mmCIF file of C-alpha atoms and ligand atoms in Angstrom:
data_model
loop_
_atom_site.group_PDB
_atom_site.id
_atom_site.type_symbol
_atom_site.label_atom_id
_atom_site.label_comp_id
_atom_site.label_asym_id
_atom_site.label_seq_id
_atom_site.Cartn_x
_atom_site.Cartn_y
_atom_site.Cartn_z
ATOM 1 C CA UNK A 28 99.773 117.742 116.691
ATOM 2 C CA UNK A 29 99.035 118.672 120.297
ATOM 3 C CA UNK A 30 101.006 118.336 123.514
ATOM 4 C CA UNK A 31 101.622 114.750 124.606
ATOM 5 C CA UNK A 32 102.225 114.241 128.333
ATOM 6 C CA UNK A 33 103.468 110.940 129.705
ATOM 7 C CA UNK A 34 102.840 110.512 133.401
ATOM 8 C CA UNK A 35 103.178 107.810 136.049
ATOM 9 C CA UNK A 36 100.695 106.307 138.440
ATOM 10 C CA UNK A 37 97.958 108.739 139.526
ATOM 11 C CA UNK A 38 98.095 107.594 143.160
ATOM 12 C CA UNK A 39 101.864 107.598 143.630
ATOM 13 C CA UNK A 40 103.664 109.786 141.083
ATOM 14 C CA UNK A 41 104.202 113.136 142.752
ATOM 15 C CA UNK A 42 106.181 114.633 139.876
ATOM 16 C CA UNK A 43 103.463 113.546 137.475
ATOM 17 C CA UNK A 44 100.858 115.349 139.572
ATOM 18 C CA UNK A 45 102.878 118.548 139.153
ATOM 19 C CA UNK A 46 103.152 118.102 135.379
ATOM 20 C CA UNK A 47 99.481 117.194 135.004
ATOM 21 C CA UNK A 48 98.348 120.193 137.102
ATOM 22 C CA UNK A 49 100.327 122.506 134.821
ATOM 23 C CA UNK A 50 97.941 121.467 132.057
ATOM 24 C CA UNK A 51 94.679 120.887 133.896
ATOM 25 C CA UNK A 52 94.926 124.027 136.039
ATOM 26 C CA UNK A 53 96.049 126.383 133.263
ATOM 27 C CA UNK A 54 93.919 125.125 130.409
ATOM 28 C CA UNK A 55 96.347 123.879 127.733
ATOM 29 C CA UNK A 56 94.929 120.941 125.797
ATOM 30 C CA UNK A 57 96.985 117.785 126.186
ATOM 31 C CA UNK A 58 96.865 114.119 125.287
ATOM 32 C CA UNK A 59 97.976 112.240 128.402
ATOM 33 C CA UNK A 60 99.329 108.696 128.561
ATOM 34 C CA UNK A 61 100.169 106.615 131.610
ATOM 35 C CA UNK A 62 103.172 104.444 132.144
ATOM 36 C CA UNK A 63 102.877 101.413 134.412
ATOM 37 C CA UNK A 64 104.762 101.763 137.709
ATOM 38 C CA UNK A 65 105.067 97.967 138.032
ATOM 39 C CA UNK A 66 107.462 97.985 135.056
ATOM 40 C CA UNK A 67 110.639 99.929 134.252
ATOM 41 C CA UNK A 68 109.942 103.613 133.651
ATOM 42 C CA UNK A 69 113.042 103.896 131.512
ATOM 43 C CA UNK A 70 111.978 101.038 129.216
ATOM 44 C CA UNK A 71 108.499 102.483 128.784
ATOM 45 C CA UNK A 72 109.976 105.866 127.851
ATOM 46 C CA UNK A 73 112.406 104.420 125.303
ATOM 47 C CA UNK A 74 110.328 105.868 122.441
ATOM 48 C CA UNK A 75 111.041 109.374 123.809
ATOM 49 C CA UNK A 76 114.825 109.724 124.117
ATOM 50 C CA UNK A 77 116.472 111.040 126.232
ATOM 51 C CA UNK A 78 113.580 110.860 128.759
ATOM 52 C CA UNK A 79 114.030 108.564 131.747
ATOM 53 C CA UNK A 80 111.468 109.931 134.207
ATOM 54 C CA UNK A 81 107.889 111.116 134.284
ATOM 55 C CA UNK A 82 106.387 113.556 133.671
ATOM 56 C CA UNK A 83 107.730 113.790 130.142
ATOM 57 C CA UNK A 84 106.217 116.267 127.721
ATOM 58 C CA UNK A 85 106.486 115.962 123.955
ATOM 59 C CA UNK A 86 105.806 119.372 122.401
ATOM 60 C CA UNK A 87 103.940 119.755 119.095
ATOM 61 C CA UNK A 88 107.333 120.150 117.351
ATOM 62 C CA UNK A 89 108.634 116.949 118.932
ATOM 63 C CA UNK A 90 110.883 118.377 121.665
ATOM 64 C CA UNK A 91 111.129 115.986 124.609
ATOM 65 C CA UNK A 92 110.916 117.904 127.900
ATOM 66 C CA UNK A 93 111.460 115.440 130.716
ATOM 67 C CA UNK A 94 111.540 117.575 133.830
ATOM 68 C CA UNK A 95 108.624 119.195 135.629
ATOM 69 C CA UNK A 96 110.305 122.572 136.131
ATOM 70 C CA UNK A 97 111.334 122.701 132.477
ATOM 71 C CA UNK A 98 107.734 121.834 131.536
ATOM 72 C CA UNK A 99 106.485 124.735 133.681
ATOM 73 C CA UNK A 100 108.915 127.195 132.105
ATOM 74 C CA UNK A 101 108.232 126.016 128.565
ATOM 75 C CA UNK A 102 104.446 126.201 128.985
ATOM 76 C CA UNK A 103 104.738 129.624 130.637
ATOM 77 C CA UNK A 104 106.734 130.959 127.669
ATOM 78 C CA UNK A 105 104.366 129.442 125.130
ATOM 79 C CA UNK A 106 101.164 130.512 126.918
ATOM 80 C CA UNK A 107 101.871 133.811 128.705
ATOM 81 C CA UNK A 108 98.141 134.477 129.010
ATOM 82 C CA UNK A 109 97.624 131.340 131.124
ATOM 83 C CA UNK A 110 99.162 132.831 134.279
ATOM 84 C CA UNK A 111 101.431 129.877 135.043
ATOM 85 C CA UNK A 112 103.722 132.357 136.791
ATOM 86 C CA UNK A 113 102.205 135.481 138.400
ATOM 87 C CA UNK A 114 102.270 138.625 136.244
ATOM 88 C CA UNK A 115 103.451 140.827 139.114
ATOM 89 C CA UNK A 116 107.293 140.783 139.188
ATOM 90 C CA UNK A 117 107.599 140.420 142.967
ATOM 91 C CA UNK A 118 105.058 137.617 143.082
ATOM 92 C CA UNK A 119 106.593 135.950 140.012
ATOM 93 C CA UNK A 120 110.111 135.929 141.426
ATOM 94 C CA UNK A 121 108.781 134.621 144.744
ATOM 95 C CA UNK A 122 106.793 131.867 143.012
ATOM 96 C CA UNK A 123 109.854 130.891 140.997
ATOM 97 C CA UNK A 124 112.139 130.576 144.008
ATOM 98 C CA UNK A 125 109.563 128.500 145.904
ATOM 99 C CA UNK A 126 109.001 126.135 142.986
ATOM 100 C CA UNK A 127 112.751 125.791 142.444
ATOM 101 C CA UNK A 128 113.433 125.079 146.126
ATOM 102 C CA UNK A 129 110.728 122.423 146.083
ATOM 103 C CA UNK A 130 112.160 120.925 142.915
ATOM 104 C CA UNK A 131 115.641 120.539 144.385
ATOM 105 C CA UNK A 132 114.929 120.020 148.075
ATOM 106 C CA UNK A 133 112.990 118.393 150.889
ATOM 107 C CA UNK A 134 114.581 115.010 150.319
ATOM 108 C CA UNK A 135 113.912 113.787 153.890
ATOM 109 C CA UNK A 136 110.183 114.416 153.514
ATOM 110 C CA UNK A 137 110.127 112.980 150.028
ATOM 111 C CA UNK A 138 111.862 109.746 150.938
ATOM 112 C CA UNK A 139 110.154 109.134 154.313
ATOM 113 C CA UNK A 140 106.665 110.034 153.109
ATOM 114 C CA UNK A 141 106.104 109.051 149.472
ATOM 115 C CA UNK A 142 102.923 110.414 147.931
ATOM 116 C CA UNK A 143 100.090 107.894 148.287
ATOM 117 C CA UNK A 144 96.697 109.493 147.795
ATOM 118 C CA UNK A 145 94.544 106.385 148.332
ATOM 119 C CA UNK A 146 95.357 106.284 152.046
ATOM 120 C CA UNK A 147 95.656 108.449 155.139
ATOM 121 C CA UNK A 148 97.604 107.246 158.157
ATOM 122 C CA UNK A 149 97.621 108.128 161.821
ATOM 123 C CA UNK A 150 100.303 107.858 164.462
ATOM 124 C CA UNK A 151 103.141 108.766 162.087
ATOM 125 C CA UNK A 152 106.232 109.993 163.968
ATOM 126 C CA UNK A 153 108.074 112.554 161.854
ATOM 127 C CA UNK A 154 111.856 112.202 162.163
ATOM 128 C CA UNK A 155 114.001 115.230 163.031
ATOM 129 C CA UNK A 156 114.970 115.514 159.357
ATOM 130 C CA UNK A 157 111.349 115.437 158.222
ATOM 131 C CA UNK A 158 110.437 118.017 160.867
ATOM 132 C CA UNK A 159 113.268 120.239 159.628
ATOM 133 C CA UNK A 160 111.894 119.976 156.072
ATOM 134 C CA UNK A 161 108.404 120.830 157.325
ATOM 135 C CA UNK A 162 109.721 123.842 159.255
ATOM 136 C CA UNK A 163 111.450 125.145 156.133
ATOM 137 C CA UNK A 164 108.324 124.533 154.041
ATOM 138 C CA UNK A 165 106.208 126.474 156.529
ATOM 139 C CA UNK A 166 108.795 129.261 156.556
ATOM 140 C CA UNK A 167 108.780 129.731 152.786
ATOM 141 C CA UNK A 168 104.996 129.366 152.492
ATOM 142 C CA UNK A 169 104.556 132.076 155.145
ATOM 143 C CA UNK A 170 107.198 134.245 153.471
ATOM 144 C CA UNK A 171 105.470 133.984 150.093
ATOM 145 C CA UNK A 172 102.095 134.928 151.541
ATOM 146 C CA UNK A 173 103.582 137.795 153.548
ATOM 147 C CA UNK A 174 105.377 139.433 150.629
ATOM 148 C CA UNK A 175 102.718 138.809 147.962
ATOM 149 C CA UNK A 176 99.617 139.329 150.165
ATOM 150 C CA UNK A 177 97.289 137.013 148.191
ATOM 151 C CA UNK A 178 93.516 137.473 148.496
ATOM 152 C CA UNK A 179 92.821 133.745 148.278
ATOM 153 C CA UNK A 180 94.441 130.579 149.641
ATOM 154 C CA UNK A 181 97.395 130.276 147.242
ATOM 155 C CA UNK A 182 101.022 131.221 147.806
ATOM 156 C CA UNK A 183 101.678 134.134 145.469
ATOM 157 C CA UNK A 184 98.282 135.498 144.362
ATOM 158 C CA UNK A 185 96.206 133.353 142.023
ATOM 159 C CA UNK A 186 97.099 129.669 141.729
ATOM 160 C CA UNK A 187 100.512 129.485 140.048
ATOM 161 C CA UNK A 188 103.178 126.924 139.207
ATOM 162 C CA UNK A 189 104.462 127.341 142.780
ATOM 163 C CA UNK A 190 101.174 125.887 144.025
ATOM 164 C CA UNK A 191 101.291 123.066 141.464
ATOM 165 C CA UNK A 192 104.786 122.244 142.727
ATOM 166 C CA UNK A 193 103.642 122.088 146.337
ATOM 167 C CA UNK A 194 100.453 120.083 145.684
ATOM 168 C CA UNK A 195 102.241 116.747 146.322
ATOM 169 C CA UNK A 196 103.754 118.176 149.527
ATOM 170 C CA UNK A 197 100.230 119.043 150.642
ATOM 171 C CA UNK A 198 99.171 115.494 149.751
ATOM 172 C CA UNK A 199 102.004 114.063 151.866
ATOM 173 C CA UNK A 200 101.087 116.234 154.858
ATOM 174 C CA UNK A 201 97.501 114.994 154.479
ATOM 175 C CA UNK A 202 98.350 111.314 154.006
ATOM 176 C CA UNK A 203 100.807 111.097 156.897
ATOM 177 C CA UNK A 204 99.015 113.576 159.187
ATOM 178 C CA UNK A 205 102.239 115.557 159.531
ATOM 179 C CA UNK A 206 102.343 118.300 162.165
ATOM 180 C CA UNK A 207 102.041 121.802 160.686
ATOM 181 C CA UNK A 208 100.657 125.058 162.037
ATOM 182 C CA UNK A 209 97.208 126.496 161.241
ATOM 183 C CA UNK A 210 98.306 128.612 158.238
ATOM 184 C CA UNK A 211 100.056 125.671 156.597
ATOM 185 C CA UNK A 212 97.066 123.467 157.424
ATOM 186 C CA UNK A 213 94.748 125.930 155.636
ATOM 187 C CA UNK A 214 97.011 125.852 152.598
ATOM 188 C CA UNK A 215 97.015 122.035 152.616
ATOM 189 C CA UNK A 216 93.214 122.064 152.895
ATOM 190 C CA UNK A 217 93.006 124.383 149.865
ATOM 191 C CA UNK A 218 94.873 121.776 147.817
ATOM 192 C CA UNK A 219 92.686 118.931 149.082
ATOM 193 C CA UNK A 220 89.591 120.922 148.056
ATOM 194 C CA UNK A 221 91.003 122.040 144.700
ATOM 195 C CA UNK A 222 88.917 120.405 141.940
ATOM 196 C CA UNK A 223 91.997 119.750 139.775
ATOM 197 C CA UNK A 224 93.752 117.957 142.631
ATOM 198 C CA UNK A 225 90.531 116.072 143.349
ATOM 199 C CA UNK A 226 90.285 114.953 139.702
ATOM 200 C CA UNK A 227 93.832 113.563 139.750
ATOM 201 C CA UNK A 228 93.155 111.832 143.064
ATOM 202 C CA UNK A 229 89.817 110.440 141.818
ATOM 203 C CA UNK A 230 91.587 108.842 138.843
ATOM 204 C CA UNK A 231 94.161 107.388 141.259
ATOM 205 C CA UNK A 232 91.404 105.860 143.356
ATOM 206 C CA UNK A 233 90.083 103.850 140.426
ATOM 207 C CA UNK A 234 93.040 103.156 138.130
ATOM 208 C CA UNK A 235 96.161 101.190 138.990
ATOM 209 C CA UNK A 236 97.007 98.583 141.596
ATOM 210 C CA UNK A 237 97.996 99.221 145.200
ATOM 211 C CA UNK A 238 101.793 99.093 145.012
ATOM 212 C CA UNK A 239 103.176 97.278 148.071
ATOM 213 C CA UNK A 240 106.503 99.106 148.108
ATOM 214 C CA UNK A 241 104.667 102.355 148.914
ATOM 215 C CA UNK A 242 102.559 100.810 151.715
ATOM 216 C CA UNK A 243 103.325 101.807 155.308
ATOM 217 C CA UNK A 244 102.425 99.891 158.408
ATOM 218 C CA UNK A 245 100.557 102.689 160.194
ATOM 219 C CA UNK A 246 96.908 102.567 161.261
ATOM 220 C CA UNK A 247 94.606 104.175 158.713
ATOM 221 C CA UNK A 248 92.115 106.998 159.044
ATOM 222 C CA UNK A 249 89.682 108.524 156.542
ATOM 223 C CA UNK A 250 91.049 110.828 153.862
ATOM 224 C CA UNK A 251 91.114 114.340 155.404
ATOM 225 C CA UNK A 252 89.859 116.157 152.279
ATOM 226 C CA UNK A 253 86.254 116.893 151.318
ATOM 227 C CA UNK A 254 84.013 113.819 151.372
ATOM 228 C CA UNK A 255 82.817 112.883 147.870
ATOM 229 C CA UNK A 256 79.121 113.151 147.131
ATOM 230 C CA UNK A 257 77.669 109.625 147.437
ATOM 231 C CA UNK A 258 77.142 107.717 144.190
ATOM 232 C CA UNK A 259 77.099 104.041 143.160
ATOM 233 C CA UNK A 260 77.416 101.860 140.080
ATOM 234 C CA UNK A 261 73.993 101.357 138.479
ATOM 235 C CA UNK A 262 72.191 99.903 135.465
ATOM 236 C CA UNK A 263 70.858 102.018 132.630
ATOM 237 C CA UNK A 264 68.899 103.610 131.155
ATOM 238 C CA UNK A 265 70.251 107.008 132.101
ATOM 239 C CA UNK A 266 68.977 110.557 131.988
ATOM 240 C CA UNK A 267 71.643 111.361 129.365
ATOM 241 C CA UNK A 268 72.218 109.551 126.066
ATOM 242 C CA UNK A 269 75.692 111.039 125.442
ATOM 243 C CA UNK A 270 78.769 110.814 127.689
ATOM 244 C CA UNK A 271 79.487 114.204 129.351
ATOM 245 C CA UNK A 272 83.173 113.864 128.449
ATOM 246 C CA UNK A 273 83.294 112.396 124.927
ATOM 247 C CA UNK A 274 79.776 112.950 123.578
ATOM 248 C CA UNK A 275 79.686 109.268 122.606
ATOM 249 C CA UNK A 276 76.791 106.889 123.360
ATOM 250 C CA UNK A 277 76.621 105.787 126.989
ATOM 251 C CA UNK A 278 77.410 102.221 128.082
ATOM 252 C CA UNK A 279 78.307 102.464 131.803
ATOM 253 C CA UNK A 280 76.158 103.996 134.515
ATOM 254 C CA UNK A 281 76.136 105.461 138.017
ATOM 255 C CA UNK A 282 73.369 106.604 140.297
ATOM 256 C CA UNK A 283 73.577 109.824 142.285
ATOM 257 C CA UNK A 284 70.725 111.430 144.243
ATOM 258 C CA UNK A 285 68.265 108.897 142.798
ATOM 259 C CA UNK A 286 69.097 109.619 139.136
ATOM 260 C CA UNK A 287 71.094 107.468 136.718
ATOM 261 C CA UNK A 288 73.855 108.997 134.566
ATOM 262 C CA UNK A 289 75.724 107.363 131.698
ATOM 263 C CA UNK A 290 79.329 107.370 130.438
ATOM 264 C CA UNK A 291 81.044 105.917 127.402
ATOM 265 C CA UNK A 292 83.440 103.642 129.285
ATOM 266 C CA UNK A 293 83.964 102.186 132.787
ATOM 267 C CA UNK A 294 86.916 104.474 133.619
ATOM 268 C CA UNK A 295 84.910 107.649 132.958
ATOM 269 C CA UNK A 296 82.118 106.283 135.143
ATOM 270 C CA UNK A 297 84.485 105.216 137.915
ATOM 271 C CA UNK A 298 86.540 108.418 138.078
ATOM 272 C CA UNK A 299 83.240 110.323 138.339
ATOM 273 C CA UNK A 300 81.918 107.933 140.977
ATOM 274 C CA UNK A 301 85.062 108.517 143.054
ATOM 275 C CA UNK A 302 84.363 112.257 143.388
ATOM 276 C CA UNK A 303 81.401 113.473 141.287
ATOM 277 C CA UNK A 304 81.724 117.143 142.196
ATOM 278 C CA UNK A 305 85.311 117.313 140.926
ATOM 279 C CA UNK A 306 84.153 116.933 137.295
ATOM 280 C CA UNK A 307 82.643 120.146 135.846
ATOM 281 C CA UNK A 308 81.286 118.523 132.669
ATOM 282 C CA UNK A 309 79.393 115.966 134.737
ATOM 283 C CA UNK A 310 78.074 118.501 137.248
ATOM 284 C CA UNK A 311 76.979 120.796 134.392
ATOM 285 C CA UNK A 312 75.037 117.859 132.923
ATOM 286 C CA UNK A 313 73.404 117.207 136.312
ATOM 287 C CA UNK A 314 72.490 120.855 136.811
ATOM 288 C CA UNK A 315 71.228 121.410 133.251
ATOM 289 C CA UNK A 316 69.129 118.233 132.965
HETATM 290 N N1 GSH B 526 113.442 116.051 138.069
HETATM 291 C C1 GSH B 526 112.338 115.281 137.576
HETATM 292 C C2 GSH B 526 112.065 114.125 138.519
HETATM 293 C C3 GSH B 526 111.006 113.189 137.978
HETATM 294 C C4 GSH B 526 110.992 111.833 138.694
HETATM 295 O O1 GSH B 526 111.901 111.459 139.445
HETATM 296 N N2 GSH B 526 109.918 111.070 138.401
HETATM 297 C C5 GSH B 526 109.760 109.742 138.963
HETATM 298 C C6 GSH B 526 108.309 109.426 139.179
HETATM 299 S S1 GSH B 526 107.494 110.422 140.384
HETATM 300 C C7 GSH B 526 110.258 108.707 137.985
HETATM 301 O O2 GSH B 526 110.036 108.827 136.798
HETATM 302 N N3 GSH B 526 110.908 107.670 138.487
HETATM 303 C C8 GSH B 526 111.309 106.566 137.690
HETATM 304 C C9 GSH B 526 112.788 106.322 137.708
HETATM 305 O O3 GSH B 526 113.512 107.119 138.329
HETATM 306 O O4 GSH B 526 113.185 105.331 137.091
HETATM 307 C C10 GSH B 526 111.127 116.196 137.381
HETATM 308 O O5 GSH B 526 111.122 117.311 137.923
HETATM 309 O O6 GSH B 526 110.209 115.879 136.622
#
């Protein structure tokens, strides 16, 4: 039996994004299942006591781990080679304190600006409380980068659980156009360009309804992340006979750059259509054909 991860809506569930990134970014195989955010989370998790929130992980032995920080720690212990926490002690301790502060804090930002990755707004006025949260976030991001001196864009060296924990914060800053300085903006942009983040967002663009209780009455602007490569739904036949994800026979098609590609179900086609370059198996097929 493998890991079983139960998550919420791709477009709205910020804690689920953290849990999902801990698998997708660090390479542990997982069977993921979605619960429906239009119905009671608690009822849908009743088969996994004592879980009440998502993400919930069921380990191969049947332990129910229903908290994102506990999932990070458990995966890090089970897969030390994956680099979920940095190997360097100073960087690791810094990553841990950042992830923990995110896990227990920033309630003004979280309640005023719920994650909603299908939209980007303009003209959002951040309250004093939200601005105070943003100032603290910028302070600890800058601190982490100062003491760990990473070569790349991430907080504590290579991408770590601290970055997975702040991915939904980056998404909120992007969606609501929140005011942050240039260093924080670069860090947000790194998340928006991260293929794992883009995969989660692509699935959110094509699965699940728009939930009215998350909608805000601000004018909209285009998503500030990388523009997806243009593609459209098409008819077969396709260049490929087998789906790039499952290897099964193709039934649903898209066209990109004048060529038709096939998938074994509409969701695999549509998540690819939403952001083709986020999907390595698809892009490998395109490059190798
Ligand atoms: N401390 C938990 C919080 C998880 C959480 O609140 N998840 C939300 C979805 S983003 C949820 O399941 N809400 C449903 C509910 O509270 O009934 C964690 O770190 O995973």
